[in-house]
């Protein structure tokens, strides 16, 4: 009969680690790869726990039947780790998976290569980003699995978790208008949908809301819209283009905090003072936003809660819910010094 030590030797970990994993102690700081290696070793050795027989049966069943889910992520690993928004979503997913007895078995990235999403060994999928259904259900010979989309509403047959991009941009713009700004520019990135035939570009919702609000007031100047990729360094590059203009905007809406932080750096290097020479408002409220000089006024997005909510929706689906749900997580304007207003929170 296999023992805890046998499993530890096979998995290359300590006996204490094996014991805690088999007893579903998710407070243990261990990688999912190590956790799965222990579970595989226990199954291969046909490990049976001792003690009360009924308790043993239930505990073993729970330990050996952790639900396996896959993550489909539209961006590269480099972009995910450079943008805390995506990291926070993933951290929320992993935290809630640990609570729910689920295991992230596979991660598929679709930024560049058309990687096939193999769902055969999975119980469900969480998709982060704008990815069409035909991409994640391409193996037609497999039974469709429950899917939850984050940051994208596909259709009424799939669950989704979103924050309202246009509302976030509107909160930021209304604040700039309240401060008296009329010549306002925009810095952001290109949005796209991942499909089987490749990436299909479209205008990001933040940019659309900016243009609509400026146009409604007769203030839109297309030459003040600067768009690139959603990368931190793009914020720096696009800000340099803003600074090259003879007539600069008095304020900028920037689509993400990492881009805004890079833009502030470019402005500082050019000898400008933020917000005296140019006010800046952004969207995200990442951890670093309050430590920039000046601290960044931004619209807070509850990214970690979005990830946690997606897991809860998936669990609910696996338990039999048939009606699709679309959850919109609220946002909040956090006012600091980069906009020129006094520090307060607008509710």
mmCIF file of C-alpha atoms in Angstrom:
data_model
loop_
_atom_site.group_PDB
_atom_site.id
_atom_site.type_symbol
_atom_site.label_atom_id
_atom_site.label_comp_id
_atom_site.label_asym_id
_atom_site.label_seq_id
_atom_site.Cartn_x
_atom_site.Cartn_y
_atom_site.Cartn_z
ATOM 1 C CA UNK A 1 0.000 0.000 0.000
ATOM 2 C CA UNK A 2 1.397 3.401 -1.010
ATOM 3 C CA UNK A 3 2.309 5.921 1.678
ATOM 4 C CA UNK A 4 2.625 9.702 1.857
ATOM 5 C CA UNK A 5 6.412 9.247 1.620
ATOM 6 C CA UNK A 6 6.058 7.190 -1.573
ATOM 7 C CA UNK A 7 4.084 9.992 -3.160
ATOM 8 C CA UNK A 8 6.591 12.596 -1.926
ATOM 9 C CA UNK A 9 9.491 10.647 -3.443
ATOM 10 C CA UNK A 10 7.699 10.247 -6.759
ATOM 11 C CA UNK A 11 6.650 13.900 -6.931
ATOM 12 C CA UNK A 12 9.954 15.257 -5.635
ATOM 13 C CA UNK A 13 8.487 17.196 -2.719
ATOM 14 C CA UNK A 14 8.309 16.862 1.067
ATOM 15 C CA UNK A 15 5.879 14.565 2.864
ATOM 16 C CA UNK A 16 4.355 17.589 4.598
ATOM 17 C CA UNK A 17 3.579 19.188 1.244
ATOM 18 C CA UNK A 18 1.937 15.986 -0.005
ATOM 19 C CA UNK A 19 -0.197 15.732 3.126
ATOM 20 C CA UNK A 20 -1.431 19.305 2.870
ATOM 21 C CA UNK A 21 -2.192 19.048 -0.846
ATOM 22 C CA UNK A 22 -4.116 15.775 -0.469
ATOM 23 C CA UNK A 23 -6.101 17.343 2.352
ATOM 24 C CA UNK A 24 -6.983 20.290 0.082
ATOM 25 C CA UNK A 25 -5.118 22.883 2.115
ATOM 26 C CA UNK A 26 -5.247 25.732 -0.439
ATOM 27 C CA UNK A 27 -3.521 28.138 1.943
ATOM 28 C CA UNK A 28 -0.331 26.284 1.047
ATOM 29 C CA UNK A 29 1.835 28.384 -1.270
ATOM 30 C CA UNK A 30 2.640 25.833 -3.960
ATOM 31 C CA UNK A 31 2.499 26.116 -7.740
ATOM 32 C CA UNK A 32 -0.350 24.502 -9.631
ATOM 33 C CA UNK A 33 2.216 22.411 -11.507
ATOM 34 C CA UNK A 34 3.511 20.956 -8.225
ATOM 35 C CA UNK A 35 -0.029 20.416 -6.935
ATOM 36 C CA UNK A 36 -0.946 18.502 -10.090
ATOM 37 C CA UNK A 37 2.271 16.445 -9.931
ATOM 38 C CA UNK A 38 1.331 15.326 -6.422
ATOM 39 C CA UNK A 39 -2.205 14.430 -7.488
ATOM 40 C CA UNK A 40 -0.888 12.460 -10.476
ATOM 41 C CA UNK A 41 1.570 10.582 -8.262
ATOM 42 C CA UNK A 42 -1.156 9.724 -5.746
ATOM 43 C CA UNK A 43 -3.400 8.424 -8.485
ATOM 44 C CA UNK A 44 -0.604 6.412 -10.134
ATOM 45 C CA UNK A 45 0.310 4.785 -6.807
ATOM 46 C CA UNK A 46 -3.375 4.144 -6.023
ATOM 47 C CA UNK A 47 -2.959 5.886 -2.692
ATOM 48 C CA UNK A 48 -5.712 5.271 -0.120
ATOM 49 C CA UNK A 49 -6.016 7.385 2.999
ATOM 50 C CA UNK A 50 -6.456 5.675 6.354
ATOM 51 C CA UNK A 51 -8.802 6.418 9.232
ATOM 52 C CA UNK A 52 -12.547 6.442 9.207
ATOM 53 C CA UNK A 53 -13.717 4.672 6.031
ATOM 54 C CA UNK A 54 -16.531 7.079 5.157
ATOM 55 C CA UNK A 55 -14.305 10.081 5.748
ATOM 56 C CA UNK A 56 -11.529 8.451 3.700
ATOM 57 C CA UNK A 57 -13.854 7.836 0.775
ATOM 58 C CA UNK A 58 -15.165 11.394 0.695
ATOM 59 C CA UNK A 59 -11.782 13.037 1.155
ATOM 60 C CA UNK A 60 -10.118 10.879 -1.490
ATOM 61 C CA UNK A 61 -12.888 11.550 -3.958
ATOM 62 C CA UNK A 62 -12.636 15.274 -3.395
ATOM 63 C CA UNK A 63 -8.838 15.217 -3.656
ATOM 64 C CA UNK A 64 -8.790 13.155 -6.847
ATOM 65 C CA UNK A 65 -11.615 14.976 -8.646
ATOM 66 C CA UNK A 66 -10.578 18.605 -8.641
ATOM 67 C CA UNK A 67 -12.257 20.327 -11.564
ATOM 68 C CA UNK A 68 -9.809 21.146 -14.341
ATOM 69 C CA UNK A 69 -10.267 24.388 -16.227
ATOM 70 C CA UNK A 70 -8.390 26.095 -19.017
ATOM 71 C CA UNK A 71 -7.484 29.752 -19.450
ATOM 72 C CA UNK A 72 -7.574 31.288 -22.917
ATOM 73 C CA UNK A 73 -5.660 34.595 -22.924
ATOM 74 C CA UNK A 74 -5.615 36.861 -25.971
ATOM 75 C CA UNK A 75 -2.313 38.574 -25.073
ATOM 76 C CA UNK A 76 1.294 37.443 -24.854
ATOM 77 C CA UNK A 77 2.898 36.506 -21.549
ATOM 78 C CA UNK A 78 5.095 39.610 -21.801
ATOM 79 C CA UNK A 79 2.086 41.915 -22.095
ATOM 80 C CA UNK A 80 0.266 40.129 -19.278
ATOM 81 C CA UNK A 81 3.155 40.648 -16.873
ATOM 82 C CA UNK A 82 3.745 44.259 -17.967
ATOM 83 C CA UNK A 83 0.111 45.268 -17.435
ATOM 84 C CA UNK A 84 -1.177 44.776 -13.862
ATOM 85 C CA UNK A 85 -4.749 44.779 -15.192
ATOM 86 C CA UNK A 86 -4.287 41.331 -16.724
ATOM 87 C CA UNK A 87 -2.213 40.098 -13.802
ATOM 88 C CA UNK A 88 -4.954 41.126 -11.375
ATOM 89 C CA UNK A 89 -7.599 39.277 -13.380
ATOM 90 C CA UNK A 90 -5.490 36.129 -13.351
ATOM 91 C CA UNK A 91 -4.733 36.433 -9.642
ATOM 92 C CA UNK A 92 -8.452 36.704 -8.972
ATOM 93 C CA UNK A 93 -9.074 33.576 -11.042
ATOM 94 C CA UNK A 94 -6.376 31.575 -9.250
ATOM 95 C CA UNK A 95 -7.495 32.732 -5.801
ATOM 96 C CA UNK A 96 -11.113 31.775 -6.400
ATOM 97 C CA UNK A 97 -10.126 28.473 -8.044
ATOM 98 C CA UNK A 98 -8.294 27.523 -4.858
ATOM 99 C CA UNK A 99 -11.430 28.240 -2.828
ATOM 100 C CA UNK A 100 -13.682 26.315 -5.198
ATOM 101 C CA UNK A 101 -11.497 23.212 -5.593
ATOM 102 C CA UNK A 102 -10.625 23.938 -9.210
ATOM 103 C CA UNK A 103 -7.317 23.623 -10.984
ATOM 104 C CA UNK A 104 -5.996 25.717 -13.888
ATOM 105 C CA UNK A 105 -4.684 22.846 -16.003
ATOM 106 C CA UNK A 106 -3.901 24.570 -19.297
ATOM 107 C CA UNK A 107 -3.182 28.103 -20.493
ATOM 108 C CA UNK A 108 -3.658 28.968 -24.161
ATOM 109 C CA UNK A 109 -2.302 32.226 -25.612
ATOM 110 C CA UNK A 110 -3.696 33.553 -28.871
ATOM 111 C CA UNK A 111 -1.875 36.852 -29.410
ATOM 112 C CA UNK A 112 0.295 35.818 -32.327
ATOM 113 C CA UNK A 113 -0.040 32.176 -33.313
ATOM 114 C CA UNK A 114 -3.325 30.392 -33.939
ATOM 115 C CA UNK A 115 -2.824 27.959 -31.058
ATOM 116 C CA UNK A 116 -5.529 25.319 -30.989
ATOM 117 C CA UNK A 117 -7.569 25.203 -27.800
ATOM 118 C CA UNK A 118 -7.855 21.564 -26.772
ATOM 119 C CA UNK A 119 -10.715 21.240 -24.288
ATOM 120 C CA UNK A 120 -10.973 17.439 -24.211
ATOM 121 C CA UNK A 121 -9.504 17.032 -20.702
ATOM 122 C CA UNK A 122 -11.095 20.186 -19.303
ATOM 123 C CA UNK A 123 -14.314 20.784 -17.379
ATOM 124 C CA UNK A 124 -14.649 24.403 -18.475
ATOM 125 C CA UNK A 125 -12.921 27.484 -19.906
ATOM 126 C CA UNK A 126 -12.343 31.073 -18.855
ATOM 127 C CA UNK A 127 -11.468 33.375 -21.744
ATOM 128 C CA UNK A 128 -9.672 36.661 -21.023
ATOM 129 C CA UNK A 129 -10.058 39.174 -23.830
ATOM 130 C CA UNK A 130 -11.951 39.458 -27.088
ATOM 131 C CA UNK A 131 -11.872 35.938 -28.525
ATOM 132 C CA UNK A 132 -14.610 34.502 -30.734
ATOM 133 C CA UNK A 133 -16.336 31.231 -29.890
ATOM 134 C CA UNK A 134 -15.108 29.433 -33.014
ATOM 135 C CA UNK A 135 -11.525 29.849 -31.754
ATOM 136 C CA UNK A 136 -12.144 28.137 -28.424
ATOM 137 C CA UNK A 137 -14.502 25.463 -29.754
ATOM 138 C CA UNK A 138 -12.532 24.522 -32.850
ATOM 139 C CA UNK A 139 -12.237 20.779 -32.062
ATOM 140 C CA UNK A 140 -15.765 19.956 -33.280
ATOM 141 C CA UNK A 141 -15.578 16.325 -32.181
ATOM 142 C CA UNK A 142 -15.579 17.281 -28.509
ATOM 143 C CA UNK A 143 -18.591 18.181 -26.416
ATOM 144 C CA UNK A 144 -18.871 21.964 -25.841
ATOM 145 C CA UNK A 145 -17.700 22.971 -22.366
ATOM 146 C CA UNK A 146 -19.010 25.800 -20.181
ATOM 147 C CA UNK A 147 -17.221 29.052 -21.047
ATOM 148 C CA UNK A 148 -17.017 32.389 -19.245
ATOM 149 C CA UNK A 149 -15.661 35.427 -21.088
ATOM 150 C CA UNK A 150 -13.878 38.248 -19.272
ATOM 151 C CA UNK A 151 -13.734 41.681 -20.931
ATOM 152 C CA UNK A 152 -15.998 40.595 -23.788
ATOM 153 C CA UNK A 153 -19.705 39.889 -24.269
ATOM 154 C CA UNK A 154 -19.883 37.312 -27.060
ATOM 155 C CA UNK A 155 -23.589 36.420 -27.160
ATOM 156 C CA UNK A 156 -26.494 35.453 -24.925
ATOM 157 C CA UNK A 157 -25.425 31.804 -24.802
ATOM 158 C CA UNK A 158 -22.183 32.423 -22.877
ATOM 159 C CA UNK A 159 -21.534 33.979 -19.477
ATOM 160 C CA UNK A 160 -19.422 37.114 -19.296
ATOM 161 C CA UNK A 161 -17.811 39.503 -16.820
ATOM 162 C CA UNK A 162 -17.157 43.067 -17.951
ATOM 163 C CA UNK A 163 -16.530 46.563 -16.788
ATOM 164 C CA UNK A 164 -18.176 49.335 -18.801
ATOM 165 C CA UNK A 165 -15.331 50.829 -20.863
ATOM 166 C CA UNK A 166 -17.435 53.675 -22.172
ATOM 167 C CA UNK A 167 -18.719 54.554 -18.718
ATOM 168 C CA UNK A 168 -15.150 54.588 -17.363
ATOM 169 C CA UNK A 169 -14.076 56.974 -20.132
ATOM 170 C CA UNK A 170 -17.184 59.073 -19.509
ATOM 171 C CA UNK A 171 -16.374 59.397 -15.794
ATOM 172 C CA UNK A 172 -12.886 60.617 -16.658
ATOM 173 C CA UNK A 173 -14.066 63.053 -19.344
ATOM 174 C CA UNK A 174 -16.840 64.530 -17.210
ATOM 175 C CA UNK A 175 -14.272 65.278 -14.544
ATOM 176 C CA UNK A 176 -12.018 67.073 -17.046
ATOM 177 C CA UNK A 177 -14.985 69.111 -18.308
ATOM 178 C CA UNK A 178 -15.875 70.024 -14.713
ATOM 179 C CA UNK A 179 -12.326 71.337 -14.286
ATOM 180 C CA UNK A 180 -12.835 73.627 -17.285
ATOM 181 C CA UNK A 181 -10.833 71.753 -19.934
ATOM 182 C CA UNK A 182 -12.015 71.989 -23.534
ATOM 183 C CA UNK A 183 -8.929 71.175 -25.614
ATOM 184 C CA UNK A 184 -8.524 67.543 -24.617
ATOM 185 C CA UNK A 185 -6.451 64.846 -26.337
ATOM 186 C CA UNK A 186 -6.571 61.069 -26.193
ATOM 187 C CA UNK A 187 -3.829 58.418 -25.955
ATOM 188 C CA UNK A 188 -4.790 54.759 -26.196
ATOM 189 C CA UNK A 189 -4.432 51.455 -28.007
ATOM 190 C CA UNK A 190 -6.064 49.518 -30.804
ATOM 191 C CA UNK A 191 -8.694 46.969 -29.838
ATOM 192 C CA UNK A 192 -9.260 43.781 -31.809
ATOM 193 C CA UNK A 193 -11.186 40.525 -31.784
ATOM 194 C CA UNK A 194 -9.346 37.222 -32.182
ATOM 195 C CA UNK A 195 -10.996 35.006 -34.801
ATOM 196 C CA UNK A 196 -9.955 31.823 -36.601
ATOM 197 C CA UNK A 197 -8.874 33.847 -39.636
ATOM 198 C CA UNK A 198 -6.723 36.113 -37.475
ATOM 199 C CA UNK A 199 -7.115 39.398 -35.638
ATOM 200 C CA UNK A 200 -9.866 41.827 -36.622
ATOM 201 C CA UNK A 201 -9.131 45.389 -35.535
ATOM 202 C CA UNK A 202 -11.781 47.769 -34.303
ATOM 203 C CA UNK A 203 -11.908 51.072 -32.441
ATOM 204 C CA UNK A 204 -11.634 50.734 -28.677
ATOM 205 C CA UNK A 205 -14.696 51.708 -26.619
ATOM 206 C CA UNK A 206 -12.705 54.245 -24.578
ATOM 207 C CA UNK A 207 -11.709 56.059 -27.745
ATOM 208 C CA UNK A 208 -15.269 55.930 -29.096
ATOM 209 C CA UNK A 209 -16.651 57.509 -25.918
ATOM 210 C CA UNK A 210 -13.954 60.194 -25.930
ATOM 211 C CA UNK A 211 -14.732 61.090 -29.552
ATOM 212 C CA UNK A 212 -18.491 61.057 -28.967
ATOM 213 C CA UNK A 213 -18.320 63.353 -25.943
ATOM 214 C CA UNK A 214 -15.948 65.785 -27.647
ATOM 215 C CA UNK A 215 -18.011 65.753 -30.852
ATOM 216 C CA UNK A 216 -21.262 66.427 -28.971
ATOM 217 C CA UNK A 217 -19.681 69.614 -27.632
ATOM 218 C CA UNK A 218 -18.153 70.638 -30.963
ATOM 219 C CA UNK A 219 -14.662 70.164 -29.505
ATOM 220 C CA UNK A 220 -13.316 67.100 -31.341
ATOM 221 C CA UNK A 221 -9.954 67.570 -33.031
ATOM 222 C CA UNK A 222 -8.950 64.276 -34.751
ATOM 223 C CA UNK A 223 -5.303 65.371 -34.729
ATOM 224 C CA UNK A 224 -5.378 65.079 -30.918
ATOM 225 C CA UNK A 225 -6.207 61.361 -31.007
ATOM 226 C CA UNK A 226 -3.029 59.262 -30.663
ATOM 227 C CA UNK A 227 -3.387 55.484 -30.915
ATOM 228 C CA UNK A 228 -0.820 52.667 -30.841
ATOM 229 C CA UNK A 229 -0.486 49.331 -29.048
ATOM 230 C CA UNK A 230 -1.564 48.669 -25.462
ATOM 231 C CA UNK A 231 2.029 48.669 -24.206
ATOM 232 C CA UNK A 232 3.651 50.848 -21.567
ATOM 233 C CA UNK A 233 6.342 52.153 -23.904
ATOM 234 C CA UNK A 234 3.657 53.221 -26.371
ATOM 235 C CA UNK A 235 2.437 55.743 -23.814
ATOM 236 C CA UNK A 236 5.908 57.301 -23.846
ATOM 237 C CA UNK A 237 6.147 57.292 -27.659
ATOM 238 C CA UNK A 238 2.683 58.741 -28.215
ATOM 239 C CA UNK A 239 3.264 61.439 -25.589
ATOM 240 C CA UNK A 240 6.335 62.543 -27.529
ATOM 241 C CA UNK A 241 4.027 63.053 -30.526
ATOM 242 C CA UNK A 242 1.719 65.178 -28.378
ATOM 243 C CA UNK A 243 4.660 67.272 -27.227
ATOM 244 C CA UNK A 244 5.789 67.916 -30.801
ATOM 245 C CA UNK A 245 2.641 69.942 -31.485
ATOM 246 C CA UNK A 246 2.801 73.727 -31.390
ATOM 247 C CA UNK A 247 -0.642 73.865 -29.803
ATOM 248 C CA UNK A 248 -0.810 71.239 -27.103
ATOM 249 C CA UNK A 249 -3.997 70.074 -25.417
ATOM 250 C CA UNK A 250 -4.604 71.312 -21.898
ATOM 251 C CA UNK A 251 -5.554 67.787 -20.780
ATOM 252 C CA UNK A 252 -5.252 64.156 -21.854
ATOM 253 C CA UNK A 253 -7.425 61.104 -21.342
ATOM 254 C CA UNK A 254 -5.111 58.069 -21.454
ATOM 255 C CA UNK A 255 -6.633 54.618 -21.873
ATOM 256 C CA UNK A 256 -4.540 52.754 -19.280
ATOM 257 C CA UNK A 257 -2.423 53.546 -16.220
ATOM 258 C CA UNK A 258 0.822 51.972 -17.549
ATOM 259 C CA UNK A 259 0.592 54.166 -20.653
ATOM 260 C CA UNK A 260 -0.222 57.209 -18.494
ATOM 261 C CA UNK A 261 2.780 56.617 -16.239
ATOM 262 C CA UNK A 262 5.056 56.431 -19.289
ATOM 263 C CA UNK A 263 3.435 59.593 -20.698
ATOM 264 C CA UNK A 264 4.126 61.470 -17.457
ATOM 265 C CA UNK A 265 7.779 60.418 -17.692
ATOM 266 C CA UNK A 266 7.992 61.802 -21.230
ATOM 267 C CA UNK A 267 6.388 65.072 -20.133
ATOM 268 C CA UNK A 268 8.735 65.443 -17.172
ATOM 269 C CA UNK A 269 11.775 64.826 -19.361
ATOM 270 C CA UNK A 270 10.551 67.547 -21.728
ATOM 271 C CA UNK A 271 10.395 70.017 -18.841
ATOM 272 C CA UNK A 272 6.613 70.084 -18.511
ATOM 273 C CA UNK A 273 4.856 70.141 -15.176
ATOM 274 C CA UNK A 274 1.880 67.856 -14.671
ATOM 275 C CA UNK A 275 -0.852 69.056 -14.097
ATOM 276 C CA UNK A 276 0.102 72.752 -14.426
ATOM 277 C CA UNK A 277 1.037 72.448 -18.117
ATOM 278 C CA UNK A 278 -1.175 69.483 -18.940
ATOM 279 C CA UNK A 279 -3.709 67.560 -16.858
ATOM 280 C CA UNK A 280 -3.845 63.773 -17.147
ATOM 281 C CA UNK A 281 -6.627 61.321 -16.276
ATOM 282 C CA UNK A 282 -6.357 57.585 -16.893
ATOM 283 C CA UNK A 283 -8.212 54.279 -16.466
ATOM 284 C CA UNK A 284 -7.241 51.273 -14.246
ATOM 285 C CA UNK A 285 -6.034 52.418 -10.802
ATOM 286 C CA UNK A 286 -3.159 49.945 -10.637
ATOM 287 C CA UNK A 287 -1.098 49.835 -7.452
ATOM 288 C CA UNK A 288 1.607 52.167 -8.841
ATOM 289 C CA UNK A 289 -0.905 54.883 -9.764
ATOM 290 C CA UNK A 290 -0.766 56.449 -6.298
ATOM 291 C CA UNK A 291 3.056 56.413 -6.186
ATOM 292 C CA UNK A 292 3.735 58.286 -9.430
ATOM 293 C CA UNK A 293 4.769 61.943 -9.281
ATOM 294 C CA UNK A 294 2.224 63.446 -9.384
ATOM 295 C CA UNK A 295 -0.152 60.712 -8.184
ATOM 296 C CA UNK A 296 -2.413 59.630 -11.021
ATOM 297 C CA UNK A 297 -6.088 60.521 -11.221
ATOM 298 C CA UNK A 298 -7.711 57.429 -12.675
ATOM 299 C CA UNK A 299 -10.910 55.426 -12.962
ATOM 300 C CA UNK A 300 -10.639 52.345 -10.770
ATOM 301 C CA UNK A 301 -11.348 48.988 -12.420
ATOM 302 C CA UNK A 302 -11.884 46.042 -10.053
ATOM 303 C CA UNK A 303 -9.880 43.577 -12.143
ATOM 304 C CA UNK A 304 -9.261 40.952 -9.467
ATOM 305 C CA UNK A 305 -12.977 40.843 -8.667
ATOM 306 C CA UNK A 306 -13.653 40.272 -12.366
ATOM 307 C CA UNK A 307 -11.471 37.151 -12.284
ATOM 308 C CA UNK A 308 -13.080 35.863 -9.097
ATOM 309 C CA UNK A 309 -16.570 36.463 -10.478
ATOM 310 C CA UNK A 310 -15.734 34.519 -13.654
ATOM 311 C CA UNK A 311 -14.803 31.447 -11.583
ATOM 312 C CA UNK A 312 -18.023 31.692 -9.577
ATOM 313 C CA UNK A 313 -20.051 31.874 -12.777
ATOM 314 C CA UNK A 314 -18.245 28.811 -14.147
ATOM 315 C CA UNK A 315 -18.889 26.826 -10.962
ATOM 316 C CA UNK A 316 -22.546 27.817 -11.130
ATOM 317 C CA UNK A 317 -22.721 26.606 -14.734
ATOM 318 C CA UNK A 318 -21.116 23.279 -13.854
ATOM 319 C CA UNK A 319 -23.766 22.852 -11.158
ATOM 320 C CA UNK A 320 -26.498 23.053 -13.771
ATOM 321 C CA UNK A 321 -27.460 26.678 -14.343
ATOM 322 C CA UNK A 322 -28.751 27.057 -17.909
ATOM 323 C CA UNK A 323 -29.553 30.763 -18.195
ATOM 324 C CA UNK A 324 -26.560 32.876 -19.285
ATOM 325 C CA UNK A 325 -25.485 35.777 -17.076
ATOM 326 C CA UNK A 326 -23.663 38.976 -18.024
ATOM 327 C CA UNK A 327 -22.071 40.635 -14.981
ATOM 328 C CA UNK A 328 -20.886 44.256 -15.178
ATOM 329 C CA UNK A 329 -18.423 45.231 -12.444
ATOM 330 C CA UNK A 330 -18.670 48.938 -11.490
ATOM 331 C CA UNK A 331 -15.880 51.517 -11.758
ATOM 332 C CA UNK A 332 -15.013 54.532 -9.599
ATOM 333 C CA UNK A 333 -13.200 57.794 -10.313
ATOM 334 C CA UNK A 334 -10.221 58.224 -7.989
ATOM 335 C CA UNK A 335 -9.100 61.857 -7.914
ATOM 336 C CA UNK A 336 -5.450 62.553 -7.138
ATOM 337 C CA UNK A 337 -3.092 65.305 -8.304
ATOM 338 C CA UNK A 338 -2.387 64.613 -12.000
ATOM 339 C CA UNK A 339 -5.679 66.288 -13.018
ATOM 340 C CA UNK A 340 -5.121 69.458 -10.993
ATOM 341 C CA UNK A 341 -8.027 68.899 -8.593
ATOM 342 C CA UNK A 342 -7.768 68.476 -4.842
ATOM 343 C CA UNK A 343 -7.364 64.882 -3.662
ATOM 344 C CA UNK A 344 -10.747 63.321 -2.972
ATOM 345 C CA UNK A 345 -12.876 60.403 -4.128
ATOM 346 C CA UNK A 346 -15.865 61.081 -6.340
ATOM 347 C CA UNK A 347 -18.610 58.585 -5.665
#
